[in-house]
Amino acid sequence: MTIIDMHPDDLLDRELSGTLSASEQRRLAEHLSQCPGCRLERQLRDDFSHELVASRAPDMLQTFVSGALRAALPANGTTPLAMQTPALPAPVVTPARRAKRRRAALLGVAVVIASAVAAAQIGLIEQVAGFAREQLTKVTDDPTPKAPAAAPHDAPLQGQVAANEEATRVAHDTFGDRTVPSPSEHAPSEREVAPALDEDESAPARAREGKKERVARSKKARASERQGRARRSDRVAEAPASSSVAAASPIDLPASDTSATEIDSTSVSSASVSSASVARAGKRSVRARREVESPSLLETATYAPKVLHPEAANRVDDEGKPAIASAVSLFHRANSARREGLSSEALHAYERLRAEFPTSAEARLSLVLAARMHLDSGRLGDAVAGFDSYIATRDRSLREQALAGRAIALGRLGRTREELAAWQSLLLDYPDSSYAAVASQRLRQDQR
Amino acid sequence: MSKPDLQPAATESDALVRQAVAGSTAAIAQLLRRVAPEMSRVVRGVMGPYAADVDDALQQSLIALIHALPAFRGECAPAGYACRIAFRTALALRHRVRRTSELSYDALETRIDQNTVDEGINPNMRLEAARRTEIVRGLLGEIPLEQAEALALRTMLGWSLEEIAHTSGAPVNTVRSRLRLAKEALRRKIVADPKLAEELGVEA
């Protein structure tokens, strides 16, 4: 048995741990000089050792572990994630608040119904009272107009107003702690609205006046809401003061300065819905603002090159500028532009890269990327030229891809003979290529 | 490179492994945290450290380990068991991924990342290393699984023959034979391309 047959696997292992004696080192060296298999194995171990040196941070691995637990284990009462990760933040809406909101909503519905009934009664009684006054006037022939007596329905209306007040107070109690400390500048305070509730007028006139006021305020509210929407993207939506909530649709932010329906019971029920929409809209507007304010990728892209040896970062060009950073950053900027769909910008950056750093690996690789872009855009001649230029550099990183791209471009150009030659070349050099099936098929088609 | 404890479940981790096998969520989580670094290394070795699906492969490997725990008999170290599962999961995923177009921008960028040239030190050295490791990755799917596993555990994790034997449950000489056959297949693959063989310094 020759020395080649006796592969010293144990010596290779102990070389890794640094426990070889001098004689063992000599023995290993002699073996390696004659055994290409062990040389290759040793080389591969070294290659992988450098390649896989950067392991993931523990917290990132924890993320994978948590994800795997969630995916693999059924929720048997105790959620695995709850056992492994910190406690989640408390939900914004507690069950108690939810119950309060539900009560307010039910109260609002009741108030709506009562209001409708009362309004109907008011209308009817008003008609009756008016008729009665007319008749009374006719009968007494007293030219002096008398102040109308307090109508019997004063009490119900006052009760209605009181109910609305109560609803408003409930809404405020429910959502008061969710409002921002300072109400919207456009939202009338409760104090502004409240006095209307305290006016002491005769019932019919008060009802008419109230109705007029409600209509006027409603118009004002709609106008204000339109203005508010225009300003909404600039600020976080604020939870409204209870009395300023308009009868908004669930997905609309309540108008910041509405006041028309401050005692409208419908606003109370919609407040319960729009409060949630306020929070959502607030988040949306913050997110939109962040997106608007964040600079473009090209402006802030910082390339972290996957450099396996840190010394490379210190390389400088003839002008003393950090060469690796320049070529790499330019390459990265071009790639970012390409991903963003800015084709012209990307191609220009690739050209500049090749002009300023012609010997860099990035410049060579950019030939394939640019050629690929030409292929996409139908600039087939430029694509072929680009792939040819890369192949001519004798760089092997993307040679297989360049050969395939070249063949595809030639085929689309109708240069069949050259296309078939290109496919043949690919198959010869890369028989295991993922394009082998395509190449074989094309060659078979030509033979028919 | 640091190696995990590949001895059969020691007394301290005996209880942990038993609880994990029995289905204790806390024990499973703790076990996963212990073996995840080595599993990550295996996955990155098989997929390529910059492959687009390396995270997916790691996640799937961890899930596969959880599912395979009931079958673990404690005859080898949990880390070894986990690494074998990671290897097989990543290998299967790599084969699926490889079928996608290699002319896509993602594929191009992945290959570019894999072959990043460190011109500050030696522009050729890193490139050659990247090519060698990529050739090994390509070979893993072309040889019998046991040979591929032995080659991967030996070169990517630096395991000794005894450790591989213990983990796979095969005799040391069997593992030695598998490794020899894998290395021969690798050499044949490189030597088949004279230019590549010359570049990588592999003699015919």
mmCIF file of C-alpha atoms in Angstrom, chain A residues 110-446:
data_model
loop_
_atom_site.group_PDB
_atom_site.id
_atom_site.type_symbol
_atom_site.label_atom_id
_atom_site.label_comp_id
_atom_site.label_asym_id
_atom_site.label_seq_id
_atom_site.Cartn_x
_atom_site.Cartn_y
_atom_site.Cartn_z
ATOM 1 C CA ALA A 110 -81.775 54.748 21.206
ATOM 2 C CA VAL A 111 -81.326 58.496 21.019
ATOM 3 C CA VAL A 112 -81.654 58.396 17.252
ATOM 4 C CA ILE A 113 -84.928 56.574 17.481
ATOM 5 C CA ALA A 114 -86.198 58.879 20.202
ATOM 6 C CA SER A 115 -85.138 61.915 18.189
ATOM 7 C CA ALA A 116 -86.953 60.706 15.157
ATOM 8 C CA VAL A 117 -90.084 60.089 17.126
ATOM 9 C CA ALA A 118 -89.779 63.431 18.864
ATOM 10 C CA ALA A 119 -89.204 65.226 15.594
ATOM 11 C CA ALA A 120 -92.239 63.618 14.147
ATOM 12 C CA GLN A 121 -94.234 64.592 17.184
ATOM 13 C CA ILE A 122 -92.888 68.119 17.062
ATOM 14 C CA GLY A 123 -93.861 68.429 13.473
ATOM 15 C CA LEU A 124 -97.335 67.179 14.124
ATOM 16 C CA ILE A 125 -97.840 69.213 17.250
ATOM 17 C CA GLU A 126 -96.506 72.268 15.549
ATOM 18 C CA GLN A 127 -99.081 71.887 12.871
ATOM 19 C CA VAL A 128 -101.791 71.432 15.442
ATOM 20 C CA ALA A 129 -100.558 74.388 17.475
ATOM 21 C CA GLY A 130 -100.407 76.553 14.422
ATOM 22 C CA PHE A 131 -103.886 75.592 13.472
ATOM 23 C CA ALA A 132 -105.052 76.208 16.995
ATOM 24 C CA ARG A 133 -103.512 79.659 17.026
ATOM 25 C CA GLU A 134 -105.165 80.517 13.795
ATOM 26 C CA GLN A 135 -108.462 79.418 15.083
ATOM 27 C CA LEU A 136 -107.928 81.276 18.346
ATOM 28 C CA THR A 137 -107.065 84.433 16.526
ATOM 29 C CA LYS A 138 -110.139 84.195 14.464
ATOM 30 C CA VAL A 139 -112.329 83.643 17.487
ATOM 31 C CA THR A 140 -111.018 86.329 19.849
ATOM 32 C CA ASP A 141 -110.404 89.084 17.284
ATOM 33 C CA ASP A 142 -107.653 90.356 19.499
ATOM 34 C CA PRO A 143 -105.204 92.157 17.339
ATOM 35 C CA THR A 144 -102.537 91.997 19.987
ATOM 36 C CA PRO A 145 -100.429 89.071 19.325
ATOM 37 C CA LYS A 146 -99.912 87.015 22.328
ATOM 38 C CA ALA A 147 -96.848 85.143 23.155
ATOM 39 C CA PRO A 148 -97.595 81.594 22.509
ATOM 40 C CA ALA A 149 -97.962 79.502 25.523
ATOM 41 C CA ALA A 150 -95.425 76.966 26.213
ATOM 42 C CA ALA A 151 -96.432 74.020 24.165
ATOM 43 C CA PRO A 152 -97.036 70.779 25.901
ATOM 44 C CA HIS A 153 -94.219 69.193 23.970
ATOM 45 C CA ASP A 154 -91.626 71.395 25.577
ATOM 46 C CA ALA A 155 -91.055 68.774 28.105
ATOM 47 C CA PRO A 156 -90.297 66.051 25.543
ATOM 48 C CA LEU A 157 -87.973 68.363 23.611
ATOM 49 C CA GLN A 158 -86.175 69.373 26.737
ATOM 50 C CA GLY A 159 -85.949 65.746 27.575
ATOM 51 C CA GLN A 160 -84.581 65.107 24.114
ATOM 52 C CA VAL A 161 -81.964 67.775 24.529
ATOM 53 C CA ALA A 162 -81.052 66.395 27.892
ATOM 54 C CA ALA A 163 -80.700 62.963 26.361
ATOM 55 C CA ASN A 164 -78.445 64.345 23.717
ATOM 56 C CA GLU A 165 -76.385 66.050 26.342
ATOM 57 C CA GLU A 166 -76.065 62.817 28.160
ATOM 58 C CA ALA A 167 -75.040 61.051 24.978
ATOM 59 C CA THR A 168 -72.455 63.666 24.322
ATOM 60 C CA ARG A 169 -71.101 63.313 27.837
ATOM 61 C CA VAL A 170 -70.968 59.535 27.445
ATOM 62 C CA ALA A 171 -69.095 59.875 24.191
ATOM 63 C CA HIS A 172 -66.681 62.231 25.788
ATOM 64 C CA ASP A 173 -66.187 59.924 28.727
ATOM 65 C CA THR A 174 -65.620 57.038 26.390
ATOM 66 C CA PHE A 175 -63.172 58.696 24.111
ATOM 67 C CA GLY A 176 -61.931 61.493 26.270
ATOM 68 C CA ASP A 177 -58.728 59.687 27.245
ATOM 69 C CA ARG A 178 -58.019 58.949 23.606
ATOM 70 C CA THR A 179 -58.231 62.523 22.508
ATOM 71 C CA VAL A 180 -55.110 64.538 22.142
ATOM 72 C CA PRO A 181 -54.442 66.971 24.920
ATOM 73 C CA SER A 182 -55.252 69.972 22.766
ATOM 74 C CA PRO A 183 -58.265 69.730 20.568
ATOM 75 C CA SER A 184 -58.047 70.522 16.911
ATOM 76 C CA GLU A 185 -57.793 74.175 16.219
ATOM 77 C CA HIS A 186 -60.790 73.929 14.026
ATOM 78 C CA ALA A 187 -62.915 71.947 16.329
ATOM 79 C CA PRO A 188 -65.248 74.044 18.360
ATOM 80 C CA SER A 189 -65.004 73.274 22.006
ATOM 81 C CA GLU A 190 -67.844 71.820 23.897
ATOM 82 C CA ARG A 191 -68.355 75.187 25.506
ATOM 83 C CA GLU A 192 -69.010 76.784 22.147
ATOM 84 C CA VAL A 193 -71.600 74.283 21.293
ATOM 85 C CA ALA A 194 -73.153 73.790 24.682
ATOM 86 C CA PRO A 195 -74.806 77.179 25.067
ATOM 87 C CA ALA A 196 -77.099 76.326 22.180
ATOM 88 C CA LEU A 197 -78.463 73.596 24.334
ATOM 89 C CA ASP A 198 -79.272 75.949 27.106
ATOM 90 C CA GLU A 199 -81.261 78.531 25.234
ATOM 91 C CA ASP A 200 -84.608 78.997 26.677
ATOM 92 C CA GLU A 201 -86.999 79.482 23.844
ATOM 93 C CA SER A 202 -90.427 78.432 23.083
ATOM 94 C CA ALA A 203 -90.664 74.961 21.852
ATOM 95 C CA PRO A 204 -91.788 75.470 18.275
ATOM 96 C CA ALA A 205 -89.560 78.424 17.635
ATOM 97 C CA ARG A 206 -86.739 76.615 19.312
ATOM 98 C CA ALA A 207 -87.401 73.588 17.245
ATOM 99 C CA ARG A 208 -87.436 75.651 14.056
ATOM 100 C CA GLU A 209 -84.346 77.496 15.102
ATOM 101 C CA GLY A 210 -82.664 74.301 16.102
ATOM 102 C CA LYS A 211 -83.474 72.802 12.776
ATOM 103 C CA LYS A 212 -82.112 75.826 10.960
ATOM 104 C CA GLU A 213 -79.022 75.709 13.051
ATOM 105 C CA ARG A 214 -78.548 72.061 12.369
ATOM 106 C CA VAL A 215 -78.889 72.566 8.656
ATOM 107 C CA ALA A 216 -76.482 75.488 8.702
ATOM 108 C CA ARG A 217 -73.972 73.625 10.769
ATOM 109 C CA SER A 218 -74.305 70.610 8.595
ATOM 110 C CA LYS A 219 -73.399 72.658 5.557
ATOM 111 C CA LYS A 220 -70.529 74.189 7.418
ATOM 112 C CA ALA A 221 -69.405 70.777 8.535
ATOM 113 C CA ARG A 222 -69.314 69.405 5.037
ATOM 114 C CA ALA A 223 -67.338 72.375 3.812
ATOM 115 C CA SER A 224 -64.942 72.054 6.690
ATOM 116 C CA GLU A 225 -64.579 68.370 6.134
ATOM 117 C CA ARG A 226 -63.515 68.981 2.598
ATOM 118 C CA GLN A 227 -60.893 71.413 3.839
ATOM 119 C CA GLY A 228 -59.862 69.038 6.552
ATOM 120 C CA ARG A 229 -59.254 66.243 4.086
ATOM 121 C CA ALA A 230 -56.953 68.467 2.116
ATOM 122 C CA ARG A 231 -54.874 69.145 5.217
ATOM 123 C CA ARG A 232 -55.065 65.626 6.605
ATOM 124 C CA SER A 233 -51.907 64.290 5.030
ATOM 125 C CA ASP A 234 -49.815 66.820 6.865
ATOM 126 C CA ARG A 235 -50.644 65.936 10.390
ATOM 127 C CA VAL A 236 -51.499 62.997 12.506
ATOM 128 C CA ALA A 237 -55.217 62.647 12.805
ATOM 129 C CA GLU A 238 -56.405 63.616 16.211
ATOM 130 C CA ALA A 239 -59.194 61.993 17.999
ATOM 131 C CA PRO A 240 -61.916 64.561 17.969
ATOM 132 C CA ALA A 241 -63.532 66.240 20.896
ATOM 133 C CA SER A 242 -66.757 64.502 21.478
ATOM 134 C CA SER A 243 -68.942 67.341 20.433
ATOM 135 C CA SER A 244 -67.198 67.932 17.165
ATOM 136 C CA VAL A 245 -67.625 64.523 15.711
ATOM 137 C CA ALA A 246 -69.511 64.634 12.496
ATOM 138 C CA ALA A 247 -71.643 61.903 11.134
ATOM 139 C CA ALA A 248 -68.728 60.540 9.165
ATOM 140 C CA SER A 249 -68.576 57.317 7.289
ATOM 141 C CA PRO A 250 -66.513 54.657 9.028
ATOM 142 C CA ILE A 251 -63.557 55.104 6.754
ATOM 143 C CA ASP A 252 -63.492 58.859 6.841
ATOM 144 C CA LEU A 253 -61.642 60.929 9.288
ATOM 145 C CA PRO A 254 -64.068 63.099 11.189
ATOM 146 C CA ALA A 255 -63.895 66.678 10.076
ATOM 147 C CA SER A 256 -61.761 68.629 12.411
ATOM 148 C CA ASP A 257 -64.038 71.594 12.699
ATOM 149 C CA THR A 258 -67.495 70.208 12.331
ATOM 150 C CA SER A 259 -69.989 71.436 14.733
ATOM 151 C CA ALA A 260 -73.318 71.122 13.007
ATOM 152 C CA THR A 261 -74.326 67.841 14.400
ATOM 153 C CA GLU A 262 -72.727 68.214 17.751
ATOM 154 C CA ILE A 263 -75.831 67.087 19.476
ATOM 155 C CA ASP A 264 -76.885 64.793 16.732
ATOM 156 C CA SER A 265 -77.092 61.431 18.230
ATOM 157 C CA THR A 266 -75.921 59.813 15.048
ATOM 158 C CA SER A 267 -72.582 61.427 15.597
ATOM 159 C CA VAL A 268 -72.221 59.529 18.817
ATOM 160 C CA SER A 269 -72.638 56.193 17.158
ATOM 161 C CA SER A 270 -70.393 57.142 14.299
ATOM 162 C CA ALA A 271 -67.828 58.359 16.797
ATOM 163 C CA SER A 272 -67.408 54.832 18.005
ATOM 164 C CA VAL A 273 -66.620 53.777 14.476
ATOM 165 C CA SER A 274 -64.602 56.746 13.402
ATOM 166 C CA SER A 275 -62.461 56.621 16.509
ATOM 167 C CA ALA A 276 -60.972 53.435 15.214
ATOM 168 C CA SER A 277 -60.698 54.943 11.771
ATOM 169 C CA VAL A 278 -58.958 57.928 13.318
ATOM 170 C CA ALA A 279 -56.251 55.699 14.677
ATOM 171 C CA ARG A 280 -55.900 53.864 11.381
ATOM 172 C CA ALA A 281 -55.889 57.017 9.333
ATOM 173 C CA GLY A 282 -53.379 58.502 11.682
ATOM 174 C CA LYS A 283 -51.034 55.618 11.125
ATOM 175 C CA ARG A 284 -51.577 55.838 7.381
ATOM 176 C CA SER A 285 -50.788 59.514 7.277
ATOM 177 C CA VAL A 286 -47.651 59.032 9.369
ATOM 178 C CA ARG A 287 -46.542 56.254 7.088
ATOM 179 C CA ALA A 288 -47.289 58.354 4.011
ATOM 180 C CA ARG A 289 -45.348 61.226 5.480
ATOM 181 C CA ARG A 290 -42.370 58.988 6.144
ATOM 182 C CA GLU A 291 -42.460 57.722 2.585
ATOM 183 C CA VAL A 292 -42.586 61.231 1.224
ATOM 184 C CA GLU A 293 -39.748 62.392 3.427
ATOM 185 C CA SER A 294 -37.431 59.438 2.946
ATOM 186 C CA PRO A 295 -34.733 60.084 0.364
ATOM 187 C CA SER A 296 -34.450 58.009 -2.724
ATOM 188 C CA LEU A 297 -32.362 54.894 -2.786
ATOM 189 C CA LEU A 298 -29.823 56.455 -5.049
ATOM 190 C CA GLU A 299 -29.201 59.284 -2.635
ATOM 191 C CA THR A 300 -28.693 57.242 0.443
ATOM 192 C CA ALA A 301 -27.556 53.886 -0.825
ATOM 193 C CA THR A 302 -24.596 52.748 1.150
ATOM 194 C CA TYR A 303 -23.073 49.692 -0.300
ATOM 195 C CA ALA A 304 -21.792 47.108 2.099
ATOM 196 C CA PRO A 305 -19.651 45.053 -0.186
ATOM 197 C CA LYS A 306 -19.421 41.417 0.587
ATOM 198 C CA VAL A 307 -15.702 41.692 0.894
ATOM 199 C CA LEU A 308 -14.294 38.641 2.508
ATOM 200 C CA HIS A 309 -11.065 40.286 3.570
ATOM 201 C CA PRO A 310 -11.256 43.636 5.307
ATOM 202 C CA GLU A 311 -7.908 44.813 3.918
ATOM 203 C CA ALA A 312 -9.561 45.337 0.563
ATOM 204 C CA ALA A 313 -11.473 48.268 1.950
ATOM 205 C CA ASN A 314 -8.228 50.175 2.340
ATOM 206 C CA ARG A 315 -7.334 50.021 -1.314
ATOM 207 C CA VAL A 316 -7.066 53.429 -2.969
ATOM 208 C CA ASP A 317 -6.812 54.490 -6.580
ATOM 209 C CA ASP A 318 -4.244 56.775 -8.193
ATOM 210 C CA GLU A 319 -5.967 59.856 -6.844
ATOM 211 C CA GLY A 320 -5.995 58.526 -3.344
ATOM 212 C CA LYS A 321 -9.730 57.969 -3.283
ATOM 213 C CA PRO A 322 -10.991 54.715 -1.790
ATOM 214 C CA ALA A 323 -11.050 52.726 -4.999
ATOM 215 C CA ILE A 324 -12.993 49.754 -3.744
ATOM 216 C CA ALA A 325 -15.642 52.056 -2.376
ATOM 217 C CA SER A 326 -15.883 53.987 -5.668
ATOM 218 C CA ALA A 327 -16.163 51.056 -8.031
ATOM 219 C CA VAL A 328 -18.362 49.151 -5.666
ATOM 220 C CA SER A 329 -20.574 52.086 -4.816
ATOM 221 C CA LEU A 330 -20.956 52.985 -8.472
ATOM 222 C CA PHE A 331 -21.840 49.387 -9.226
ATOM 223 C CA HIS A 332 -24.364 49.373 -6.440
ATOM 224 C CA ARG A 333 -25.877 52.643 -7.556
ATOM 225 C CA ALA A 334 -26.276 51.314 -11.066
ATOM 226 C CA ASN A 335 -27.916 48.148 -9.768
ATOM 227 C CA SER A 336 -30.269 50.141 -7.580
ATOM 228 C CA ALA A 337 -31.282 52.293 -10.530
ATOM 229 C CA ARG A 338 -31.894 49.180 -12.577
ATOM 230 C CA ARG A 339 -34.087 47.662 -9.900
ATOM 231 C CA GLU A 340 -35.996 50.905 -9.657
ATOM 232 C CA GLY A 341 -36.722 50.772 -13.379
ATOM 233 C CA LEU A 342 -34.453 53.719 -14.178
ATOM 234 C CA SER A 343 -32.897 52.016 -17.164
ATOM 235 C CA SER A 344 -31.160 55.033 -18.691
ATOM 236 C CA GLU A 345 -29.641 55.990 -15.381
ATOM 237 C CA ALA A 346 -28.494 52.432 -14.754
ATOM 238 C CA LEU A 347 -26.906 52.042 -18.180
ATOM 239 C CA HIS A 348 -25.176 55.383 -17.816
ATOM 240 C CA ALA A 349 -23.807 54.348 -14.432
ATOM 241 C CA TYR A 350 -22.536 51.058 -15.832
ATOM 242 C CA GLU A 351 -20.797 52.959 -18.645
ATOM 243 C CA ARG A 352 -19.236 55.342 -16.201
ATOM 244 C CA LEU A 353 -18.078 52.411 -14.098
ATOM 245 C CA ARG A 354 -16.339 50.871 -17.081
ATOM 246 C CA ALA A 355 -14.826 54.219 -18.062
ATOM 247 C CA GLU A 356 -13.491 55.084 -14.609
ATOM 248 C CA PHE A 357 -12.627 51.635 -13.325
ATOM 249 C CA PRO A 358 -11.988 49.581 -16.444
ATOM 250 C CA THR A 359 -9.996 46.855 -14.725
ATOM 251 C CA SER A 360 -12.346 46.298 -11.824
ATOM 252 C CA ALA A 361 -14.361 43.147 -11.491
ATOM 253 C CA GLU A 362 -17.483 45.254 -11.208
ATOM 254 C CA ALA A 363 -16.803 46.754 -14.623
ATOM 255 C CA ARG A 364 -16.544 43.310 -16.154
ATOM 256 C CA LEU A 365 -19.696 42.097 -14.476
ATOM 257 C CA SER A 366 -21.573 45.215 -15.530
ATOM 258 C CA LEU A 367 -21.120 44.136 -19.144
ATOM 259 C CA VAL A 368 -23.438 41.179 -18.577
ATOM 260 C CA LEU A 369 -25.988 43.197 -16.642
ATOM 261 C CA ALA A 370 -26.071 45.920 -19.277
ATOM 262 C CA ALA A 371 -26.303 43.355 -22.047
ATOM 263 C CA ARG A 372 -29.196 41.734 -20.227
ATOM 264 C CA MET A 373 -30.937 45.094 -20.094
ATOM 265 C CA HIS A 374 -30.380 45.576 -23.823
ATOM 266 C CA LEU A 375 -31.862 42.133 -24.399
ATOM 267 C CA ASP A 376 -34.941 43.134 -22.397
ATOM 268 C CA SER A 377 -35.363 46.357 -24.318
ATOM 269 C CA GLY A 378 -34.994 44.764 -27.734
ATOM 270 C CA ARG A 379 -31.648 46.370 -28.441
ATOM 271 C CA LEU A 380 -30.405 43.042 -29.644
ATOM 272 C CA GLY A 381 -27.301 44.316 -31.404
ATOM 273 C CA ASP A 382 -26.166 46.038 -28.229
ATOM 274 C CA ALA A 383 -26.965 42.900 -26.275
ATOM 275 C CA VAL A 384 -24.783 40.736 -28.482
ATOM 276 C CA ALA A 385 -21.991 43.297 -28.312
ATOM 277 C CA GLY A 386 -22.231 43.410 -24.537
ATOM 278 C CA PHE A 387 -22.142 39.657 -24.075
ATOM 279 C CA ASP A 388 -19.253 39.450 -26.570
ATOM 280 C CA SER A 389 -17.322 42.078 -24.653
ATOM 281 C CA TYR A 390 -17.729 40.171 -21.421
ATOM 282 C CA ILE A 391 -16.706 36.854 -22.960
ATOM 283 C CA ALA A 392 -13.636 38.559 -24.373
ATOM 284 C CA THR A 393 -12.501 39.529 -20.865
ATOM 285 C CA ARG A 394 -12.044 35.804 -20.153
ATOM 286 C CA ASP A 395 -13.742 36.323 -16.837
ATOM 287 C CA ARG A 396 -15.512 33.143 -15.920
ATOM 288 C CA SER A 397 -17.942 34.309 -13.244
ATOM 289 C CA LEU A 398 -20.856 34.827 -15.591
ATOM 290 C CA ARG A 399 -19.503 33.205 -18.712
ATOM 291 C CA GLU A 400 -22.201 30.571 -18.840
ATOM 292 C CA GLN A 401 -24.893 33.246 -18.562
ATOM 293 C CA ALA A 402 -23.164 35.417 -21.172
ATOM 294 C CA LEU A 403 -23.012 32.540 -23.643
ATOM 295 C CA ALA A 404 -26.685 31.814 -23.129
ATOM 296 C CA GLY A 405 -27.639 35.477 -23.423
ATOM 297 C CA ARG A 406 -25.622 35.829 -26.584
ATOM 298 C CA ALA A 407 -27.302 32.811 -28.160
ATOM 299 C CA ILE A 408 -30.755 34.142 -27.260
ATOM 300 C CA ALA A 409 -29.996 37.573 -28.728
ATOM 301 C CA LEU A 410 -28.640 36.067 -31.943
ATOM 302 C CA GLY A 411 -31.720 33.919 -32.270
ATOM 303 C CA ARG A 412 -33.979 36.942 -31.943
ATOM 304 C CA LEU A 413 -31.914 38.759 -34.535
ATOM 305 C CA GLY A 414 -32.471 35.905 -36.940
ATOM 306 C CA ARG A 415 -28.763 35.192 -37.180
ATOM 307 C CA THR A 416 -29.448 31.498 -37.028
ATOM 308 C CA ARG A 417 -26.040 30.133 -37.942
ATOM 309 C CA GLU A 418 -24.353 32.227 -35.277
ATOM 310 C CA GLU A 419 -27.076 31.346 -32.796
ATOM 311 C CA LEU A 420 -26.570 27.625 -33.269
ATOM 312 C CA ALA A 421 -22.824 28.004 -32.964
ATOM 313 C CA ALA A 422 -23.369 29.864 -29.725
ATOM 314 C CA TRP A 423 -25.560 27.109 -28.335
ATOM 315 C CA GLN A 424 -22.977 24.527 -29.322
ATOM 316 C CA SER A 425 -20.286 26.484 -27.570
ATOM 317 C CA LEU A 426 -22.418 26.651 -24.432
ATOM 318 C CA LEU A 427 -23.080 22.930 -24.437
ATOM 319 C CA LEU A 428 -19.411 22.143 -24.909
ATOM 320 C CA ASP A 429 -18.272 24.286 -22.039
ATOM 321 C CA TYR A 430 -21.236 23.787 -19.732
ATOM 322 C CA PRO A 431 -22.894 20.458 -20.410
ATOM 323 C CA ASP A 432 -24.785 20.730 -17.111
ATOM 324 C CA SER A 433 -26.065 24.193 -17.825
ATOM 325 C CA SER A 434 -29.689 24.906 -17.096
ATOM 326 C CA TYR A 435 -29.820 26.042 -20.720
ATOM 327 C CA ALA A 436 -28.648 22.657 -21.961
ATOM 328 C CA ALA A 437 -32.197 21.554 -22.747
ATOM 329 C CA VAL A 438 -32.900 24.742 -24.680
ATOM 330 C CA ALA A 439 -29.623 24.471 -26.573
ATOM 331 C CA SER A 440 -30.204 20.825 -27.450
ATOM 332 C CA GLN A 441 -33.705 21.544 -28.638
ATOM 333 C CA ARG A 442 -32.544 24.374 -30.894
ATOM 334 C CA LEU A 443 -29.820 22.250 -32.364
ATOM 335 C CA ARG A 444 -32.250 19.409 -33.017
ATOM 336 C CA GLN A 445 -34.662 21.785 -34.716
ATOM 337 C CA ASP A 446 -31.958 22.909 -37.077
#
